Coordinates of C-alpha atoms in Angstrom, one line a residue:
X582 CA 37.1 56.7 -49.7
X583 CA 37.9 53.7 -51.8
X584 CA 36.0 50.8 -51.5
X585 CA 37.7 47.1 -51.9
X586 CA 35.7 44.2 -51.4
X587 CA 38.2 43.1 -48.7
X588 CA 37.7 46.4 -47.3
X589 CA 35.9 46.7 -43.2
X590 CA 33.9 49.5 -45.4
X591 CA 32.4 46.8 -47.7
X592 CA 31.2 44.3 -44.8
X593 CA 29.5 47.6 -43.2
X594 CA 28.2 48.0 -46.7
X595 CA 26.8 44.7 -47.3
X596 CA 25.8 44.1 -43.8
X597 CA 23.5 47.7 -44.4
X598 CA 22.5 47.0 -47.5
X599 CA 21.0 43.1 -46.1
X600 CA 19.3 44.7 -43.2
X601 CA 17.4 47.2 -45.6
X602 CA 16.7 44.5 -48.2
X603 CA 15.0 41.8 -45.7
X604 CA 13.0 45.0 -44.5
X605 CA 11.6 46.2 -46.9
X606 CA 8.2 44.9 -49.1
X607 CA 9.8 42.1 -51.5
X608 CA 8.5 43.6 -54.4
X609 CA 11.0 46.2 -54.0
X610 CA 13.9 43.9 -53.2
X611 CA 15.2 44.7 -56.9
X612 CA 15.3 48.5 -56.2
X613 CA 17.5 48.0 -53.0
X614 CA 19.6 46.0 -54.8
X615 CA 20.0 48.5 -57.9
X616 CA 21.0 51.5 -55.4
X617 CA 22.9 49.3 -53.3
X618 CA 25.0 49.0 -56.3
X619 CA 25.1 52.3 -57.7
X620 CA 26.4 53.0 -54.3
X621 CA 29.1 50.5 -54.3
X622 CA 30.1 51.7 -57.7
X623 CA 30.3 55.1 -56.7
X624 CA 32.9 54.5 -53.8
X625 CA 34.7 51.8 -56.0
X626 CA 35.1 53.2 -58.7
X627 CA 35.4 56.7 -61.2
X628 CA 31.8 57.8 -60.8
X629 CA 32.5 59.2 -64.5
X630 CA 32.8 55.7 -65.4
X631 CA 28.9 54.8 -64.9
X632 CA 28.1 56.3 -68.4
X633 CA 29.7 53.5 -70.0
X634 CA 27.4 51.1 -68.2
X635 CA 24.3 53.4 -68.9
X636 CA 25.3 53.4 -72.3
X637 CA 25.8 49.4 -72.6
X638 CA 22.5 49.0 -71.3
X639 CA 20.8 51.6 -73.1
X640 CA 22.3 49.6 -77.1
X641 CA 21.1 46.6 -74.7
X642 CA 17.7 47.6 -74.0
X643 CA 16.8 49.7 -77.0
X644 CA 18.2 47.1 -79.9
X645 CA 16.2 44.1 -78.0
X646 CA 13.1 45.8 -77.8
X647 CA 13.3 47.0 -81.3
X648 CA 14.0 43.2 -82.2
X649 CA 10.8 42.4 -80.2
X650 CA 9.0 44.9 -82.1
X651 CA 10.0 43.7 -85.7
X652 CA 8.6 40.1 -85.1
X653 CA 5.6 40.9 -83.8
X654 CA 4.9 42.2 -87.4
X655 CA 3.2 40.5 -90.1
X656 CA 6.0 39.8 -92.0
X657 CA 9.1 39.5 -89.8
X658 CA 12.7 40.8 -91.4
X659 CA 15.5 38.9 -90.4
X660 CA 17.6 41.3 -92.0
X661 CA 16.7 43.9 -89.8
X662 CA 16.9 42.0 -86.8
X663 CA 20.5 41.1 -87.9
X664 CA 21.3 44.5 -88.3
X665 CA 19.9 45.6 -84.7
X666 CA 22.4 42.8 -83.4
X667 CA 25.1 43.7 -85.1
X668 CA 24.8 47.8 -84.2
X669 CA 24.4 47.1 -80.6
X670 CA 27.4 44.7 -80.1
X671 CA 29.5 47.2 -82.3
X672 CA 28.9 50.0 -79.7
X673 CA 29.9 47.4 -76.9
X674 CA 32.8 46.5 -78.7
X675 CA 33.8 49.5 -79.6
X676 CA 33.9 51.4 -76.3
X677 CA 35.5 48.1 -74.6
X678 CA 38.1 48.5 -77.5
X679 CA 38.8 52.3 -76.6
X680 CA 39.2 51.6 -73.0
X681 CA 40.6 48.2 -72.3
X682 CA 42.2 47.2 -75.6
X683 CA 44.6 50.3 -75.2
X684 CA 47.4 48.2 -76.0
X685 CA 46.3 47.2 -79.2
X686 CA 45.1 50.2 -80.8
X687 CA 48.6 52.1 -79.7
X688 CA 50.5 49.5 -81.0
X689 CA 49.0 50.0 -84.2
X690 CA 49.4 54.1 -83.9
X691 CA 53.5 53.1 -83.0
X692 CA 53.5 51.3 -86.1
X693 CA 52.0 54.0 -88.2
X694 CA 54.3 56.5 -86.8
X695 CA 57.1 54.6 -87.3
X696 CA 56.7 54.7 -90.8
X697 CA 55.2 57.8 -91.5
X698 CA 54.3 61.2 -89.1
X699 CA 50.7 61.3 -88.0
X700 CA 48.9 63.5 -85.8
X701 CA 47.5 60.4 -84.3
X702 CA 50.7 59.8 -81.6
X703 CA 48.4 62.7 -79.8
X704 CA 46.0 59.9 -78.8
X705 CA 48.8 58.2 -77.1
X706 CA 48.7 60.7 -74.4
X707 CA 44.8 60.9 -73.9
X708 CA 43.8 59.4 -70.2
X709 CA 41.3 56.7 -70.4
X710 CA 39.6 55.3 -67.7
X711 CA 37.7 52.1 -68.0
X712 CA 34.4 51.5 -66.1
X713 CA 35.1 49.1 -63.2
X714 CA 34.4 45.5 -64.6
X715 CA 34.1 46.6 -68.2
X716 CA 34.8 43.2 -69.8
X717 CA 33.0 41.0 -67.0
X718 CA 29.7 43.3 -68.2
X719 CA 30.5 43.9 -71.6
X720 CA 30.3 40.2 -72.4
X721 CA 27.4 40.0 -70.1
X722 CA 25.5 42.8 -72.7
X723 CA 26.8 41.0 -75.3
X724 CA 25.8 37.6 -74.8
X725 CA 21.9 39.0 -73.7
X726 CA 21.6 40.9 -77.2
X727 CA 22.8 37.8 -78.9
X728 CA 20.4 35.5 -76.5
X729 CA 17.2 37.8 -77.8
X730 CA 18.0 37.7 -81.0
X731 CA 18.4 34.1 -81.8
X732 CA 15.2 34.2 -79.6
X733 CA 16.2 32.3 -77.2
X734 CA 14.5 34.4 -74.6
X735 CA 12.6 37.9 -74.2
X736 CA 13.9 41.0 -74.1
X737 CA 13.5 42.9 -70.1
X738 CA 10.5 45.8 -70.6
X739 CA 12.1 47.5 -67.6
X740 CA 15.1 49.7 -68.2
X741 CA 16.2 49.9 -64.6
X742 CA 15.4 45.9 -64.4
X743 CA 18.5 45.4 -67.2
X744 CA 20.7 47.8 -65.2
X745 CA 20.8 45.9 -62.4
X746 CA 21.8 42.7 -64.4
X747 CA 24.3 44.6 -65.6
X748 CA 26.0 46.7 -62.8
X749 CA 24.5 44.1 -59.8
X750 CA 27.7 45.1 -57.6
X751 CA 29.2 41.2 -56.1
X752 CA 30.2 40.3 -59.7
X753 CA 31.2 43.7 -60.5
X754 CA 34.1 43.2 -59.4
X755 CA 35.8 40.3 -61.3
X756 CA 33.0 38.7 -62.4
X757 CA 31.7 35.5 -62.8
X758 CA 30.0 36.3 -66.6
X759 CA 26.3 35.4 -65.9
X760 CA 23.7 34.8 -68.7
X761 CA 20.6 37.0 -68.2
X762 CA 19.1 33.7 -67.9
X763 CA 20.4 32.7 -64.5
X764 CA 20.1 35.8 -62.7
X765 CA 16.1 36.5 -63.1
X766 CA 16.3 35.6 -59.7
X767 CA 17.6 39.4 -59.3
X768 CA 13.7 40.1 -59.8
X769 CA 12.1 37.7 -57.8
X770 CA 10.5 38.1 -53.9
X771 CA 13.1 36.4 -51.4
X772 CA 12.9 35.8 -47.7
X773 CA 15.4 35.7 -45.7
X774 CA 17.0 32.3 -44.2
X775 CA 19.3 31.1 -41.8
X776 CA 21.0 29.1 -44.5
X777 CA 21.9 31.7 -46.6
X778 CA 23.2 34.0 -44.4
X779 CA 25.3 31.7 -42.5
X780 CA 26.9 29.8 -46.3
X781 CA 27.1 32.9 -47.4
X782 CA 29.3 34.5 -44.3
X783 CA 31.1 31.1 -44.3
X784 CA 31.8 31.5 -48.5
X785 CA 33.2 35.3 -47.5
X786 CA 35.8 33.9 -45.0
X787 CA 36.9 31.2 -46.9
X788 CA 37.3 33.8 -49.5
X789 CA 39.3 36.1 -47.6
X790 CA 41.8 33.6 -46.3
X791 CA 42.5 33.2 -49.7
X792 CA 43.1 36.1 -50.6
X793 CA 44.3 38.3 -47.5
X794 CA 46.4 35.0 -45.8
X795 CA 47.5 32.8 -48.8
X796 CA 47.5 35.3 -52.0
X797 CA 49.2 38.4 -50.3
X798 CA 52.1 36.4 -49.3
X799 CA 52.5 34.4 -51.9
X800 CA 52.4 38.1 -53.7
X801 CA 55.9 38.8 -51.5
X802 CA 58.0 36.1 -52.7
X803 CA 56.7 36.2 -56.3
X804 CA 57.0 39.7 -56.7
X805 CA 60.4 40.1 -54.9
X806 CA 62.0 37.2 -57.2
X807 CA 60.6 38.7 -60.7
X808 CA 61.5 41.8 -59.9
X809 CA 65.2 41.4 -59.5
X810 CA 66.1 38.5 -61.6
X811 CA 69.6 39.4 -61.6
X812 CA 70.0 38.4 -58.1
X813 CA 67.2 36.1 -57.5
X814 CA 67.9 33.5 -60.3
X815 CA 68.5 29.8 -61.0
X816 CA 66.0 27.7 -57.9
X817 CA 64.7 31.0 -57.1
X818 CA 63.0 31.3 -60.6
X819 CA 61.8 28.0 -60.3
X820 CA 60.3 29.3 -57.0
X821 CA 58.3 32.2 -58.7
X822 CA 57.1 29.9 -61.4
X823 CA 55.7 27.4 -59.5
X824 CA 53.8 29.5 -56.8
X825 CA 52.9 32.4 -58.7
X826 CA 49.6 29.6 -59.9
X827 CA 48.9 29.5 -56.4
X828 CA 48.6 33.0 -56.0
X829 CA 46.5 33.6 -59.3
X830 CA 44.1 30.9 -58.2
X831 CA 44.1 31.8 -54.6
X832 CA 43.1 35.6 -55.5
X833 CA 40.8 34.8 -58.0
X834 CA 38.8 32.6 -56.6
X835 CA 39.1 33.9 -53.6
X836 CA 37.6 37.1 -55.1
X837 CA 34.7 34.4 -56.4
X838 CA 34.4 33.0 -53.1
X839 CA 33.8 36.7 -51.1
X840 CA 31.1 38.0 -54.1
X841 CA 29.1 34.1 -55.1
X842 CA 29.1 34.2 -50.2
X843 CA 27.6 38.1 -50.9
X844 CA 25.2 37.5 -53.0
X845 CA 24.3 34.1 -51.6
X846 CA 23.7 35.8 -48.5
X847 CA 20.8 37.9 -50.7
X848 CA 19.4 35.0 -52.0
X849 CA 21.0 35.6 -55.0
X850 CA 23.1 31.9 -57.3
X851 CA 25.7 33.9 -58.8
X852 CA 27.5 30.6 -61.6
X853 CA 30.4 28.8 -60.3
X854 CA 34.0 30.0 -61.6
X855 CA 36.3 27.2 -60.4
X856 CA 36.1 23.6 -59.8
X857 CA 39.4 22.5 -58.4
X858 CA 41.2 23.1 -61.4
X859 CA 44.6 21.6 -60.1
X860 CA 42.8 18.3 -59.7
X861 CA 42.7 18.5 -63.8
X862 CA 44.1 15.4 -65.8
X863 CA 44.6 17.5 -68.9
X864 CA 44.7 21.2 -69.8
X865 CA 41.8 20.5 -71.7
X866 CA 39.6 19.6 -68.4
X867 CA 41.9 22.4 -66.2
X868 CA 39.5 24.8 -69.0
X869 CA 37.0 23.3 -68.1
X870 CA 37.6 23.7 -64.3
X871 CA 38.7 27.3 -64.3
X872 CA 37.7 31.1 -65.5
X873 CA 34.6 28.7 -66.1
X874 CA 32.1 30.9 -66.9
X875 CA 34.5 32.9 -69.8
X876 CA 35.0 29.2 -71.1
X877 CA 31.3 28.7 -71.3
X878 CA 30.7 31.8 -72.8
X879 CA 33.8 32.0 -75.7
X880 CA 32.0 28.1 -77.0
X881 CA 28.2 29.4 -76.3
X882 CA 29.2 32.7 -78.5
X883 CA 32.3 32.6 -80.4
X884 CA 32.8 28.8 -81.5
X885 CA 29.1 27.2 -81.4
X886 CA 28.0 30.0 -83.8
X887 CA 31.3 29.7 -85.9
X888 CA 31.5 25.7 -86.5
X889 CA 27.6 26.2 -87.3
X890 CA 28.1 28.9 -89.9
X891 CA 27.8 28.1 -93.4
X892 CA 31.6 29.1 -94.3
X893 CA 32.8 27.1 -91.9
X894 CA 30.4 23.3 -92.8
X895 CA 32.3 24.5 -96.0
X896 CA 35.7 24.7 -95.1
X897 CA 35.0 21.1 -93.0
X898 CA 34.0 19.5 -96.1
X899 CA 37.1 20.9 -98.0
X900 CA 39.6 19.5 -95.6
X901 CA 38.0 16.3 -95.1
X902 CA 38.1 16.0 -99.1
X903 CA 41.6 16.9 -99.1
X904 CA 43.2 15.4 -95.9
X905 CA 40.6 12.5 -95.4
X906 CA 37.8 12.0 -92.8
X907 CA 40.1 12.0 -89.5
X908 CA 42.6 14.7 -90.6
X909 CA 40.2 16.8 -92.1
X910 CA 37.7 17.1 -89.0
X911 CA 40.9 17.9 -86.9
X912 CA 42.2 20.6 -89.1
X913 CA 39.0 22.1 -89.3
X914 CA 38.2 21.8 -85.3
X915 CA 42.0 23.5 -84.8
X916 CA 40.6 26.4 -87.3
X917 CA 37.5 27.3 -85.0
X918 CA 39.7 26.4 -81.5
X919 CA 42.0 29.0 -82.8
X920 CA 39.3 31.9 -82.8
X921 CA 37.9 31.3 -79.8
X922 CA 41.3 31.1 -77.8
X923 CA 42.1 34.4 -79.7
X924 CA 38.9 35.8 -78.5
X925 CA 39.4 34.5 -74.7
X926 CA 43.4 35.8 -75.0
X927 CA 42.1 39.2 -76.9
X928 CA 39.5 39.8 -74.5
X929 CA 41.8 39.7 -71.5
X930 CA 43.5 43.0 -73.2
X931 CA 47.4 43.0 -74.4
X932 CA 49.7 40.6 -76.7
X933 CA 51.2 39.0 -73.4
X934 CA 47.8 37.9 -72.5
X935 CA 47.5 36.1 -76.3
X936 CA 51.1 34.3 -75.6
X937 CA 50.5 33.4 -72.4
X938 CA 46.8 31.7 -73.3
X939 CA 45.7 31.9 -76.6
X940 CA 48.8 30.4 -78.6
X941 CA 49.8 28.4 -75.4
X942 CA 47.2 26.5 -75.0
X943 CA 45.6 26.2 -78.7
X944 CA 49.1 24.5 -79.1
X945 CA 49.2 22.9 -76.1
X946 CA 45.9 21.6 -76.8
X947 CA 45.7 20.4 -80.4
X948 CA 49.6 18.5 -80.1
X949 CA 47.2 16.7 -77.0
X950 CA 44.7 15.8 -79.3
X951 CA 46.9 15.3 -82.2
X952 CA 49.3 13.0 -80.2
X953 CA 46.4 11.2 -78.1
X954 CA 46.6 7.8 -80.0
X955 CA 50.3 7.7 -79.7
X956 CA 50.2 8.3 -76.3
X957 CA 47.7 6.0 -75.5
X958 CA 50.0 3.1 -77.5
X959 CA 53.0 4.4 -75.1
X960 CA 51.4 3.8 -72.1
X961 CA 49.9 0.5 -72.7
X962 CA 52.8 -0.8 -74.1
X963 CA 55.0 0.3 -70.9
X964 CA 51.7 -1.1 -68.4
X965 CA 51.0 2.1 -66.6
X966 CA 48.7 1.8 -64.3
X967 CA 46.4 4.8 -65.7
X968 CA 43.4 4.4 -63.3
X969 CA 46.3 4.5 -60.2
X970 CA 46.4 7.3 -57.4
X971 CA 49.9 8.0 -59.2
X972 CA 49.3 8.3 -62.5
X973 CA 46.5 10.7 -62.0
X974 CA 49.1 12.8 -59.6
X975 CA 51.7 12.7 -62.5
X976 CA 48.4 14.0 -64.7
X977 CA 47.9 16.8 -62.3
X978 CA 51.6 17.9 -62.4
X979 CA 51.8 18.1 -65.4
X980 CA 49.0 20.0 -65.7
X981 CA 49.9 22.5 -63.1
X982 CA 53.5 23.0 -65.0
X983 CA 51.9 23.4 -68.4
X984 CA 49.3 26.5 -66.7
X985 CA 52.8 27.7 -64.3
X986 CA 54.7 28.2 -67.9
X987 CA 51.8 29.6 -69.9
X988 CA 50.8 32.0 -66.8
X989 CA 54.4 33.2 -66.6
X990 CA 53.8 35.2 -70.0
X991 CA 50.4 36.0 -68.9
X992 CA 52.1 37.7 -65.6
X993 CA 55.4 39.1 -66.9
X994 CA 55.1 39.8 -70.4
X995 CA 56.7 37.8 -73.3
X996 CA 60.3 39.5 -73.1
X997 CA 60.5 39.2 -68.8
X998 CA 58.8 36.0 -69.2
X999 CA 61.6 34.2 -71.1
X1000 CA 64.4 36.1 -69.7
X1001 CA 62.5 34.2 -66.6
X1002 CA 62.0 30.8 -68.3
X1003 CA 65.9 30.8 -69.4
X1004 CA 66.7 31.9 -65.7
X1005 CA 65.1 28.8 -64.4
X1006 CA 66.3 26.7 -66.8
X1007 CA 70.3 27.7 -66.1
X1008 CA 70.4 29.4 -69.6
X1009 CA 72.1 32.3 -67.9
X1010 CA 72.8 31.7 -64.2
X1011 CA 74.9 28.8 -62.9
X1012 CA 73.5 29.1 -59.7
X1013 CA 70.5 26.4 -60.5
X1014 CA 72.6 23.9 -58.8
X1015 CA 72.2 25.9 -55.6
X1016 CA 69.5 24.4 -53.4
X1017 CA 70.6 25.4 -50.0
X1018 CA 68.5 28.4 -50.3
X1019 CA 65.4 26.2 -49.1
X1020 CA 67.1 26.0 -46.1
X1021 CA 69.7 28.4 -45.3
X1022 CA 67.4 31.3 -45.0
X1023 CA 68.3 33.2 -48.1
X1024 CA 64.3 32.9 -49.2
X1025 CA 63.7 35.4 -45.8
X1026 CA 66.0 38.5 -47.9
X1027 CA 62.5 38.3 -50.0
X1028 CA 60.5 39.6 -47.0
X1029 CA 58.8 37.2 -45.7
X1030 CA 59.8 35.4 -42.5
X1031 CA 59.6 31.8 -41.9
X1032 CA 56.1 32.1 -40.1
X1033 CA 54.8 33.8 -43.6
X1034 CA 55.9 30.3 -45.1
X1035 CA 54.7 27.9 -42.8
X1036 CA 51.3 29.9 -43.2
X1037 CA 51.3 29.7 -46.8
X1038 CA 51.9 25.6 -46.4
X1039 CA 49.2 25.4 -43.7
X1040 CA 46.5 27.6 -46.4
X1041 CA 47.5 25.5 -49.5
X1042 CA 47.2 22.3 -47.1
X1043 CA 43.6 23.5 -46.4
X1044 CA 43.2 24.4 -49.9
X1045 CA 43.7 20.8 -50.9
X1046 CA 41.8 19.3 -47.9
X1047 CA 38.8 21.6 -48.8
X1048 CA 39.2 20.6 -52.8
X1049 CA 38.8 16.8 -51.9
X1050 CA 35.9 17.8 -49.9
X1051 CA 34.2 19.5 -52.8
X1052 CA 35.1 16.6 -55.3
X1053 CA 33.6 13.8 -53.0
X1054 CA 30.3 16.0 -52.0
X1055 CA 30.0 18.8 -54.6
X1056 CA 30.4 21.3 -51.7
X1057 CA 32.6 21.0 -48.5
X1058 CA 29.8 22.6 -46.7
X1059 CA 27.6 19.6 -47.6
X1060 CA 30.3 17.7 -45.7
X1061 CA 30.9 20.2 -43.2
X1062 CA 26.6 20.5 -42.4
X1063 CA 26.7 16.7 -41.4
X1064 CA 29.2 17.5 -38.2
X1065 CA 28.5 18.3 -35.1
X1066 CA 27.7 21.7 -34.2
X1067 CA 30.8 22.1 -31.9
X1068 CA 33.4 21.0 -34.8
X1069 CA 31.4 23.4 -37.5
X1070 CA 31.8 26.0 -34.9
X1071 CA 35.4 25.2 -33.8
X1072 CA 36.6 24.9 -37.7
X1073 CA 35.0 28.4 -38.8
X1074 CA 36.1 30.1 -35.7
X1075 CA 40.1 28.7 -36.3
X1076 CA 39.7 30.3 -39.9
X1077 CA 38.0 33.2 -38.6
X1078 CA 41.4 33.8 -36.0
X1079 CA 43.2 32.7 -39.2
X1080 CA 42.2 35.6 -41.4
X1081 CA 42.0 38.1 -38.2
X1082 CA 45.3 37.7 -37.0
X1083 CA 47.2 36.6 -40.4
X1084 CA 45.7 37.9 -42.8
X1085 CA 47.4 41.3 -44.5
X1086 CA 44.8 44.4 -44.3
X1087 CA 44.6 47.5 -42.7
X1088 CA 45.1 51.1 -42.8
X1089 CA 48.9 50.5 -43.0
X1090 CA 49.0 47.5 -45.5
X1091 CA 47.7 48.2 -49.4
X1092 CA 47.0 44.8 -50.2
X1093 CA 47.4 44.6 -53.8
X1094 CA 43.7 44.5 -56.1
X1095 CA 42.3 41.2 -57.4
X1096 CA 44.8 40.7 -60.2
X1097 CA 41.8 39.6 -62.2
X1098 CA 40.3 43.0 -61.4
X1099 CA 42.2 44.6 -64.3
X1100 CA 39.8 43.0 -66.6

């Protein structure tokens, strides 16, 4: 049996697992929740696979408490503290590299053995399976041995205590990237509460119409169109451009949704991963709005450290001297943005991944901050109104068609992803010009039906209702709390018909995996 979080067998799962946790004594809350997800590891995943987390805890737990150990001395060694550090987040590194940056390392055998014979082309054909959620946890390790030894907090003395930070099974999954920080709540005593159980239930819905209504159809018509772009060109790659964003967000966050409602529902704040990032002005705040907790940890690990270290105060100083004060701070700011969008695109595991987000938007975002002033000038000069209802809808556009491009090489692949681009474009069909098929029915040969597409205007409708909501009051249940019991009622029962009769699941229908699940 193969557990998915949209799965009847996970809500049995959960709904066991919340039962036995409010029942037993609190102080062994934690333990329920430990083999609660050892359990739900073992029927979502290769059971082989749990070594990997065993062993990222284990670097975890022994190389902090060693740390510990070494400044409570007389006579504290940095050195060896910075060599603890740097063994433990080699191992993670390493074994993440092995298994999830596959593409990379056989790329580099290819090259090799295009050039000269090697026994290595042997490794090509070796099967590796990576743990379930192996760079959601693996950053997770990493930022906790980097947290203890800048001593910014103190290592766990319980081995199993740091396994369930690790493997706690909601953000298994796909995520969100919690700092050890904001999950000691894992080890606290909770009671249960009408609150939390019902958010959480109503988090899990919203979360599965996402996904199951809105995601898994937009899936149909995206998938259909990129995979036959010699009939389905011109307005129909326009088509797949512009929605596959709606699917990526509505799957991802539904995912978020279904495991922040879970472990809401044990008492458990899991960090926020998305904040309307359509709404966004900029792609600069559309980072800030989405994947939020990657963001958050690339700048608190990769580019804080790196604009701090001594080599690169140097390099500042050396463009600054050489290109001025204004032109030397931005050369040196594109420098570190650089890394840190290679780590983010790296991380995510292939060369598409570093098109379609790393080089995309580090350009994308220093031509923003290099053309800024001149932009400004443009739009006072022609009177804009910049603080108008339209302006800030042209913002989000634009936004929205700078993220559709970019995500085009994330989905496709840098070849498929032009050949799609220059489709769209008219490059190679002539057919661009061809916008009866909005309306003449060709879009049904993609199979959906017309009820499919009135159902994926009604979710993104919702979508957007629900994302004003959340920007006027934070959440929409803070809205939602301050009706009347019969319209709370009436709107979560409607959603719950939604996703019951809509939504794609099944023994018949494989709904495809949370494409951030990959990761």
């Amino acid at each position: 049996m193969y557990m998915t979080i949209t799965s009847f067998q996970f809500l049995v799962f959960v709904t066991t697992a919340l039962m036995i946790y409010y029942l037993v004594p609190k102080a062994w809350q934690w333990v329920v929740l430990l083999m609660s997800s050892l359990f739900f590891y073992h029927y979502a995943a290769s059971t082989r696979t749990i070594l990997f987390l065993i062993i990222s805890t284990a670097t975890a737990y022994g190389s902090t408490i060693w740390m510990d150990r070494i400044r409570e001395k007389k006579g504290e060694s940095a050195k060896s503290v910075t060599a603890l550090t740097v063994t433990a987040l080699s191992v993670n590194i390493i074994l993440w590299f092995i298994f999830k940056g596959y593409e990379f390392w056989a790329a580099a055998i290819k090259g090799i053995e295009h050039f000269h014979s090697t026994p290595l082309s042997g490794l090509l054909d070796v099967e590796l399976v990576a743990a379930l959620g192996m760079g959601y946890y693996t950053l997770q390790v990493m930022g906790y041995i980097l947290d203890c030894s800048w001593g910014m907090i103190k290592p766990q003395k319980n081995p199993l205590k740091l396994f369930l930070f690790v493997c706690f099974f909601p953000q298994l999954t796909t995520g969100p990237i919690s700092q050890y920080s904001q999950l000691e709540t894992l080890y606290q005593k909770h009671n249960i509460r009408y609150e939390n159980i019902t958010h959480g239930a109503q988090r899990i819905l919203w979360g599965f119409l996402k996904k199951l209504v809105l995601a898994e159809r937009a899936g149909i018509i995206v998938s259909g169109i990129t995979g036959n772009l010699e009939h389905y060109n011109g307005y129909y790659a326009w088509i797949a451009i512009l929605l596959y964003p709606i699917q990526m967000y509505a799957d991802f966050s539904g995912c978020m949704d279904i495991v922040i409602g879970v472990a809401e529902m044990f008492d458990i704040r899991l960090a926020e991963n998305f904040r309307n990032p359509f709404f966004s002005k900029s792609s600069q705040e559309f980072w800030q709005r989405w994947h939020i907790t990657l963001g958050a940890w690339a700048r608190n690990y990769v580019l804080y450290p790196l604009m701090k270290s001594k080599a690169m105060i140097g390099f500042g100083k050396f463009t600054k001297k050489k290109f001025g004060k204004k032109m030397g701070k931005f050369v040196a700011t594109s420098v570190s943005m650089f890394f840190l969008w290679m780590v983010i695109g790296i991380w995510h595991g292939g060369f598409r991944f570093i098109v379609g987000v790393s080089l995309w938007y580090w350009i994308i975002l220093m031509m923003g901050e290099l053309m800024s002033p001149l932009f400004g000038k443009i739009t006072t000069k022609l009177g804009f109104k910049t603080d108008s209802f339209s302006w800030h809808l042209f913002q989000s556009s634009r936004t929205y068609v700078i993220y559709a491009i970019g995500i085009t090489f994330f989905s496709e692949g840098v070849k498929k992803g032009l050949l799609l681009l220059r489709t769209a474009t008219g490059v190679i069909s002539k057919e661009i010009s061809n916008p009866w098929i909005f309306f003449d029915g060709s879009i049904l040969n993609l199979g959906v039906t017309w009820g499919d597409i009135n159902l994926i205007i009604i979710a993104v409708i919702l979508l957007i209702i629900v994302g004003v909501l959340r920007e006027k009051y934070g959440y929409a249940r803070n809205w939602m709390d301050k009706q009347s019991f019969i319209f709370r009622w009436s709107v979560w029962i409607v959603l719950f018909l939604l996703v019951l009769i809509y939504g794609k699941y099944g023994p018949e229908y494989h709904a495809e995996d949370f494409i951030y699940q990959r990761f």
